[in-house]
PDB file of C-alpha atoms in Angstrom:
ATOM      1  CA  MET A 145      -0.022  -0.008   0.042  1.00 36.00           C
ATOM      2  CA  ASN A 146       1.360   3.455  -0.909  1.00 33.00           C
ATOM      3  CA  LYS A 147       1.731   5.474   2.247  1.00 31.00           C
ATOM      4  CA  LYS A 148       1.234   8.802   0.756  1.00 26.00           C
ATOM      5  CA  ILE A 149      -2.179   7.667  -0.454  1.00 27.00           C
ATOM      6  CA  LEU A 150      -3.035   6.355   2.828  1.00 25.00           C
ATOM      7  CA  TYR A 151      -2.100   9.663   4.614  1.00 27.00           C
ATOM      8  CA  ALA A 152      -3.998  11.801   2.131  1.00 25.00           C
ATOM      9  CA  GLY A 153      -7.273   9.438   2.568  1.00 22.00           C
ATOM     10  CA  ILE A 154      -6.967   9.593   6.277  1.00 26.00           C
ATOM     11  CA  MET A 155      -6.498  13.380   6.291  1.00 31.00           C
ATOM     12  CA  SER A 156      -9.282  14.047   4.059  1.00 24.00           C
ATOM     13  CA  ALA A 157     -12.067  13.702   6.566  1.00 32.00           C
ATOM     14  CA  ILE A 158     -10.578  14.745  10.031  1.00 42.00           C
ATOM     15  CA  ALA A 159      -8.473  17.276  11.683  1.00 46.00           C
ATOM     16  CA  ILE A 160      -4.672  16.708  12.096  1.00 50.00           C
ATOM     17  CA  ILE A 161      -2.927  18.100  15.114  1.00 50.00           C
ATOM     18  CA  SER A 162       0.838  17.995  14.890  1.00 56.00           C
ATOM     19  CA  VAL A 163       3.760  19.069  17.172  1.00 60.00           C
ATOM     20  CA  LEU A 164       7.136  19.718  15.463  1.00 63.00           C
ATOM     21  CA  ILE A 165      10.243  19.407  17.525  1.00 67.00           C
ATOM     22  CA  VAL A 166      13.273  20.654  15.963  1.00 66.00           C
ATOM     23  CA  SER A 167      16.514  20.372  17.556  1.00 63.00           C
ATOM     24  CA  SER A 168      18.726  23.434  17.334  1.00 51.00           C
ATOM     25  CA  ASN A 169      21.957  21.434  18.091  1.00 49.00           C
ATOM     26  CA  ASP A 170      23.771  22.297  14.870  1.00 44.00           C
ATOM     27  CA  ALA A 171      27.176  20.635  16.126  1.00 43.00           C
ATOM     28  CA  ALA A 172      28.098  17.394  14.531  1.00 42.00           C
ATOM     29  CA  PRO A 173      27.032  14.401  16.502  1.00 43.00           C
ATOM     30  CA  PRO A 174      29.974  12.347  18.255  1.00 42.00           C
ATOM     31  CA  ALA A 175      31.379   9.602  16.220  1.00 41.00           C
ATOM     32  CA  SER A 176      30.087   7.068  18.473  1.00 41.00           C
ATOM     33  CA  VAL A 177      26.558   7.689  18.248  1.00 42.00           C
ATOM     34  CA  SER A 178      24.482   5.769  15.561  1.00 52.00           C
ATOM     35  CA  ALA A 179      21.159   5.283  14.173  1.00 60.00           C
ATOM     36  CA  SER A 180      20.396   3.322  17.476  1.00 81.00           C
ATOM     37  CA  GLN A 181      19.527   6.970  18.882  1.00 88.00           C
ATOM     38  CA  TYR A 182      16.318   6.837  16.822  1.00 92.00           C
ATOM     39  CA  LEU A 183      15.667   3.240  18.246  1.00 91.00           C
ATOM     40  CA  GLU A 184      16.293   4.487  21.745  1.00 92.00           C
ATOM     41  CA  HIS A 185      14.057   7.365  21.565  1.00 93.00           C
ATOM     42  CA  ASN A 186      11.229   5.439  19.887  1.00 95.00           C
ATOM     43  CA  LEU A 187      11.477   2.733  22.516  1.00 96.00           C
ATOM     44  CA  ILE A 188      11.201   5.237  25.248  1.00 96.00           C
ATOM     45  CA  LEU A 189       8.085   6.633  23.594  1.00 96.00           C
ATOM     46  CA  LYS A 190       6.723   3.274  23.124  1.00 97.00           C
ATOM     47  CA  GLN A 191       7.126   2.322  27.054  1.00 97.00           C
ATOM     48  CA  LYS A 192       5.862   5.788  28.116  1.00 97.00           C
ATOM     49  CA  LEU A 193       2.862   5.903  25.766  1.00 98.00           C
ATOM     50  CA  SER A 194       1.815   2.414  26.789  1.00 97.00           C
ATOM     51  CA  GLU A 195       1.629   3.592  30.373  1.00 97.00           C
ATOM     52  CA  ALA A 196      -0.738   6.214  28.892  1.00 96.00           C
ATOM     53  CA  GLU A 197      -3.027   3.192  27.262  1.00 96.00           C
ATOM     54  CA  ILE A 198      -1.598   4.115  23.816  1.00 97.00           C
ATOM     55  CA  SER A 199       0.253   1.556  21.658  1.00 97.00           C
ATOM     56  CA  MET A 200       2.938   2.583  19.352  1.00 98.00           C
ATOM     57  CA  SER A 201       4.149   0.088  16.739  1.00 97.00           C
ATOM     58  CA  SER A 202       7.999  -0.601  16.280  1.00 95.00           C
ATOM     59  CA  PRO A 203       9.645   1.926  14.099  1.00 95.00           C
ATOM     60  CA  ILE A 204       9.908   1.303  10.345  1.00 94.00           C
ATOM     61  CA  ARG A 205      13.444   2.512   9.393  1.00 93.00           C
ATOM     62  CA  LEU A 206      13.802   4.437   6.126  1.00 92.00           C
ATOM     63  CA  GLN A 207      17.355   5.451   4.926  1.00 90.00           C
ATOM     64  CA  THR A 208      17.760   4.995   1.194  1.00 92.00           C
ATOM     65  CA  PRO A 209      17.160   7.886  -0.941  1.00 91.00           C
ATOM     66  CA  ASP A 210      14.054   6.289  -2.895  1.00 93.00           C
ATOM     67  CA  GLU A 211      12.564   5.496   0.729  1.00 93.00           C
ATOM     68  CA  ILE A 212      13.116   9.009   2.031  1.00 92.00           C
ATOM     69  CA  THR A 213      11.706  10.428  -1.372  1.00 90.00           C
ATOM     70  CA  GLN A 214       8.800   7.961  -1.067  1.00 91.00           C
ATOM     71  CA  TYR A 215       7.853   8.215   2.524  1.00 90.00           C
ATOM     72  CA  CYS A 216       9.573  11.042   4.387  1.00 90.00           C
ATOM     73  CA  SER A 217       9.203  14.037   2.185  1.00 90.00           C
ATOM     74  CA  PHE A 218       7.855  16.533   4.652  1.00 85.00           C
ATOM     75  CA  PHE A 219       9.415  19.762   3.421  1.00 83.00           C
ATOM     76  CA  ALA A 220       8.536  21.790   0.470  1.00 85.00           C
ATOM     77  CA  ASP A 221      11.915  23.668   0.926  1.00 86.00           C
ATOM     78  CA  SER A 222      14.403  21.312  -0.937  1.00 88.00           C
ATOM     79  CA  GLU A 223      17.199  22.436   1.354  1.00 85.00           C
ATOM     80  CA  LYS A 224      15.360  21.343   4.320  1.00 83.00           C
ATOM     81  CA  GLN A 225      14.491  18.253   2.715  1.00 88.00           C
ATOM     82  CA  LYS A 226      18.103  17.613   1.896  1.00 85.00           C
ATOM     83  CA  LEU A 227      18.743  17.271   5.525  1.00 83.00           C
ATOM     84  CA  VAL A 228      16.623  14.121   5.977  1.00 90.00           C
ATOM     85  CA  GLU A 229      18.933  11.438   5.539  1.00 92.00           C
ATOM     86  CA  TYR A 230      17.268   9.024   7.919  1.00 93.00           C
ATOM     87  CA  CYS A 231      13.778   8.512   8.876  1.00 94.00           C
ATOM     88  CA  THR A 232      11.721   6.420  11.254  1.00 94.00           C
ATOM     89  CA  SER A 233       8.073   6.015  11.366  1.00 94.00           C
ATOM     90  CA  THR A 234       5.634   4.500  14.012  1.00 96.00           C
ATOM     91  CA  GLU A 235       1.799   3.978  14.115  1.00 96.00           C
ATOM     92  CA  LEU A 236      -0.286   5.024  17.302  1.00 96.00           C
ATOM     93  CA  LYS A 237      -3.436   3.386  18.304  1.00 96.00           C
ATOM     94  CA  ASP A 238      -5.691   3.798  21.256  1.00 94.00           C
ATOM     95  CA  LYS A 239      -6.564   0.951  23.779  1.00 93.00           C
ATOM     96  CA  ASP A 240      -9.254  -0.184  21.417  1.00 93.00           C
ATOM     97  CA  GLY A 241      -6.980  -0.516  18.716  1.00 95.00           C
ATOM     98  CA  ASN A 242      -8.495   2.779  16.877  1.00 92.00           C
ATOM     99  CA  PHE A 243      -5.588   4.498  14.712  1.00 93.00           C
ATOM    100  CA  LEU A 244      -4.747   7.570  16.304  1.00 93.00           C
ATOM    101  CA  GLY A 245      -1.910   9.029  14.093  1.00 92.00           C
ATOM    102  CA  ASN A 246       2.020   8.693  13.449  1.00 93.00           C
ATOM    103  CA  ILE A 247       5.314   9.844  15.029  1.00 94.00           C
ATOM    104  CA  HIS A 248       8.053  10.421  12.562  1.00 92.00           C
ATOM    105  CA  MET A 249      11.796  11.158  13.387  1.00 92.00           C
ATOM    106  CA  VAL A 250      13.921  12.582  10.885  1.00 90.00           C
ATOM    107  CA  GLY A 251      17.496  13.959  10.504  1.00 89.00           C
ATOM    108  CA  LEU A 252      20.937  12.859  10.001  1.00 88.00           C
ATOM    109  CA  LYS A 253      21.797   9.240   9.882  1.00 86.00           C
ATOM    110  CA  ASP A 254      23.354   9.405  13.327  1.00 80.00           C
ATOM    111  CA  VAL A 255      20.985  11.722  15.111  1.00 84.00           C
ATOM    112  CA  PRO A 256      17.201  12.698  14.992  1.00 87.00           C
ATOM    113  CA  GLN A 257      16.792  16.452  14.431  1.00 86.00           C
ATOM    114  CA  MET A 258      13.348  16.764  14.119  1.00 87.00           C
ATOM    115  CA  VAL A 259      10.207  14.763  15.459  1.00 90.00           C
ATOM    116  CA  LEU A 260       6.633  15.144  13.810  1.00 89.00           C
ATOM    117  CA  VAL A 261       3.739  14.115  15.821  1.00 91.00           C
ATOM    118  CA  LEU A 262       0.536  13.761  13.695  1.00 89.00           C
ATOM    119  CA  VAL A 263      -2.612  12.852  15.601  1.00 89.00           C
ATOM    120  CA  GLN A 264      -5.967  12.484  13.948  1.00 87.00           C
ATOM    121  CA  THR A 265      -9.212  13.501  15.497  1.00 83.00           C
ATOM    122  CA  ASP A 266     -12.589  14.343  14.223  1.00 79.00           C
ATOM    123  CA  PRO A 267     -13.189  18.229  13.462  1.00 74.00           C
ATOM    124  CA  THR A 268     -14.770  18.815  16.967  1.00 74.00           C
ATOM    125  CA  MET A 269     -11.543  17.200  18.364  1.00 77.00           C
ATOM    126  CA  SER A 270     -13.374  14.866  20.561  1.00 79.00           C
ATOM    127  CA  LYS A 271     -10.312  12.731  21.112  1.00 82.00           C
ATOM    128  CA  ILE A 272      -8.542  15.708  22.558  1.00 86.00           C
ATOM    129  CA  ASP A 273      -7.578  13.552  25.799  1.00 91.00           C
ATOM    130  CA  SER A 274      -5.419  11.246  23.342  1.00 91.00           C
ATOM    131  CA  VAL A 275      -3.785  14.062  21.737  1.00 89.00           C
ATOM    132  CA  LYS A 276      -2.790  15.559  25.051  1.00 92.00           C
ATOM    133  CA  LYS A 277      -1.337  12.127  26.358  1.00 94.00           C
ATOM    134  CA  ILE A 278       0.642  11.848  23.135  1.00 94.00           C
ATOM    135  CA  PHE A 279       2.094  15.386  23.259  1.00 92.00           C
ATOM    136  CA  ASN A 280       2.711  15.322  26.864  1.00 94.00           C
ATOM    137  CA  VAL A 281       4.747  12.221  26.542  1.00 95.00           C
ATOM    138  CA  VAL A 282       6.723  13.076  23.592  1.00 93.00           C
ATOM    139  CA  ILE A 283       7.608  16.652  24.907  1.00 93.00           C
ATOM    140  CA  GLN A 284       8.459  15.232  28.349  1.00 94.00           C
ATOM    141  CA  GLU A 285      10.648  12.440  26.972  1.00 94.00           C
ATOM    142  CA  LEU A 286      12.236  14.223  23.920  1.00 91.00           C
ATOM    143  CA  VAL A 287      12.474  17.762  24.979  1.00 90.00           C
ATOM    144  CA  CYS A 288      12.482  18.189  28.894  1.00 91.00           C
ATOM    145  CA  LYS A 289      10.423  17.731  31.960  1.00 94.00           C
ATOM    146  CA  CYS A 290      10.605  21.430  32.598  1.00 94.00           C
ATOM    147  CA  TRP A 291       7.367  22.937  31.399  1.00 94.00           C
ATOM    148  CA  ALA A 292       5.827  23.583  34.836  1.00 93.00           C
ATOM    149  CA  ASP A 293       9.190  25.595  35.553  1.00 94.00           C
ATOM    150  CA  VAL A 294       9.346  27.572  32.263  1.00 93.00           C
ATOM    151  CA  LYS A 295       5.625  28.077  31.362  1.00 93.00           C
ATOM    152  CA  PRO A 296       6.413  29.049  27.874  1.00 92.00           C
ATOM    153  CA  ASP A 297       4.090  31.679  26.580  1.00 92.00           C
ATOM    154  CA  ASN A 298       2.253  31.670  29.968  1.00 93.00           C
ATOM    155  CA  PHE A 299       1.097  28.192  29.296  1.00 94.00           C
ATOM    156  CA  GLU A 300       0.671  26.418  32.790  1.00 94.00           C
ATOM    157  CA  ASN A 301       0.992  22.869  31.039  1.00 96.00           C
ATOM    158  CA  ILE A 302       1.086  21.119  27.870  1.00 94.00           C
ATOM    159  CA  ASP A 303      -2.634  20.430  28.070  1.00 94.00           C
ATOM    160  CA  GLY A 304      -3.335  24.187  28.349  1.00 94.00           C
ATOM    161  CA  TRP A 305      -1.204  24.692  25.159  1.00 92.00           C
ATOM    162  CA  VAL A 306      -3.130  22.066  23.336  1.00 90.00           C
ATOM    163  CA  ASP A 307      -6.356  23.318  24.596  1.00 90.00           C
ATOM    164  CA  GLY A 308      -5.331  26.937  23.252  1.00 88.00           C
ATOM    165  CA  MET A 309      -4.910  25.538  19.748  1.00 85.00           C
ATOM    166  CA  ARG A 310      -8.071  23.548  19.741  1.00 84.00           C
ATOM    167  CA  ASP A 311     -10.111  26.610  21.059  1.00 85.00           C
ATOM    168  CA  PHE A 312      -8.425  28.920  18.345  1.00 83.00           C
ATOM    169  CA  HIS A 313      -8.703  26.420  15.542  1.00 79.00           C
ATOM    170  CA  THR A 314     -12.375  25.357  16.249  1.00 79.00           C
ATOM    171  CA  SER A 315     -13.560  29.182  16.697  1.00 81.00           C
ATOM    172  CA  ASP A 316     -12.856  30.184  13.174  1.00 73.00           C
ATOM    173  CA  THR A 317     -13.489  28.854   9.533  1.00 73.00           C
ATOM    174  CA  GLN A 318      -9.855  28.422   8.762  1.00 73.00           C
ATOM    175  CA  THR A 319      -8.906  24.902   7.711  1.00 77.00           C
ATOM    176  CA  HIS A 320      -5.187  25.399   8.969  1.00 79.00           C
ATOM    177  CA  SER A 321      -3.907  26.916  12.218  1.00 80.00           C
ATOM    178  CA  LYS A 322      -0.276  27.191  13.551  1.00 83.00           C
ATOM    179  CA  SER A 323       0.777  28.084  17.214  1.00 84.00           C
ATOM    180  CA  LYS A 324       3.676  30.576  17.811  1.00 87.00           C
ATOM    181  CA  GLN A 325       6.944  28.819  18.110  1.00 86.00           C
ATOM    182  CA  LEU A 326       8.086  27.809  21.589  1.00 87.00           C
ATOM    183  CA  VAL A 327      11.534  27.224  22.754  1.00 87.00           C
ATOM    184  CA  LEU A 328      12.465  24.712  25.547  1.00 87.00           C
ATOM    185  CA  GLU A 329      15.813  23.445  26.183  1.00 87.00           C
ATOM    186  CA  GLY A 330      17.029  24.644  22.919  1.00 86.00           C
ATOM    187  CA  LYS A 331      14.392  22.650  21.070  1.00 87.00           C
ATOM    188  CA  THR A 332      11.529  24.638  18.824  1.00 86.00           C
ATOM    189  CA  LEU A 333       7.921  23.361  19.440  1.00 88.00           C
ATOM    190  CA  GLN A 334       4.965  24.282  17.201  1.00 87.00           C
ATOM    191  CA  LEU A 335       1.543  23.067  17.047  1.00 86.00           C
ATOM    192  CA  GLU A 336      -0.492  22.856  13.889  1.00 85.00           C
ATOM    193  CA  ALA A 337      -4.007  21.962  13.140  1.00 83.00           C
ATOM    194  CA  TYR A 338      -5.523  20.925   9.875  1.00 80.00           C
ATOM    195  CA  ASP A 339      -9.096  20.260   8.718  1.00 78.00           C
ATOM    196  CA  LYS A 340      -8.813  17.891   5.676  1.00 70.00           C
TER     197      LYS A 340
END
């Protein structure tokens, strides 16, 4: 099955909320680091999400230029897309086995530089609790457990940030909303909501 068609079909009838986490670490990774860092991050997320009653599949590893082009073309900007040398993709399901979305990690062969979390829900965002669980786990495990101390953009917690995006997006007729970028521990976070 062609994954691009699958994503387009799923996105045509639902709202997608995504969080983009970008590492601002421009230094080259140490020579001892390998693609296992992708697997390590995915294992941590899988364990923590299971504690929140969300299952995450084992990651599919995509690393050849053809695989990257076919399944990991996330950027319209060709210069940004050139930075994607390696990609992992996982699938998320709720406790009843219903599809919730995907987590993609992309970057250099040695180190993930970006995490894209795509969570689907209906246009009224009735699955907002699942969205919050997923984003809480991803941000706390891959960015920092410092949200309560920093309160970026005056949001008390991650749930408040997600609620703010939901309220903003559902109060307007636009089909695409984007939050301000937040920076935590040198990583940039941004929420987007799409009606497809």
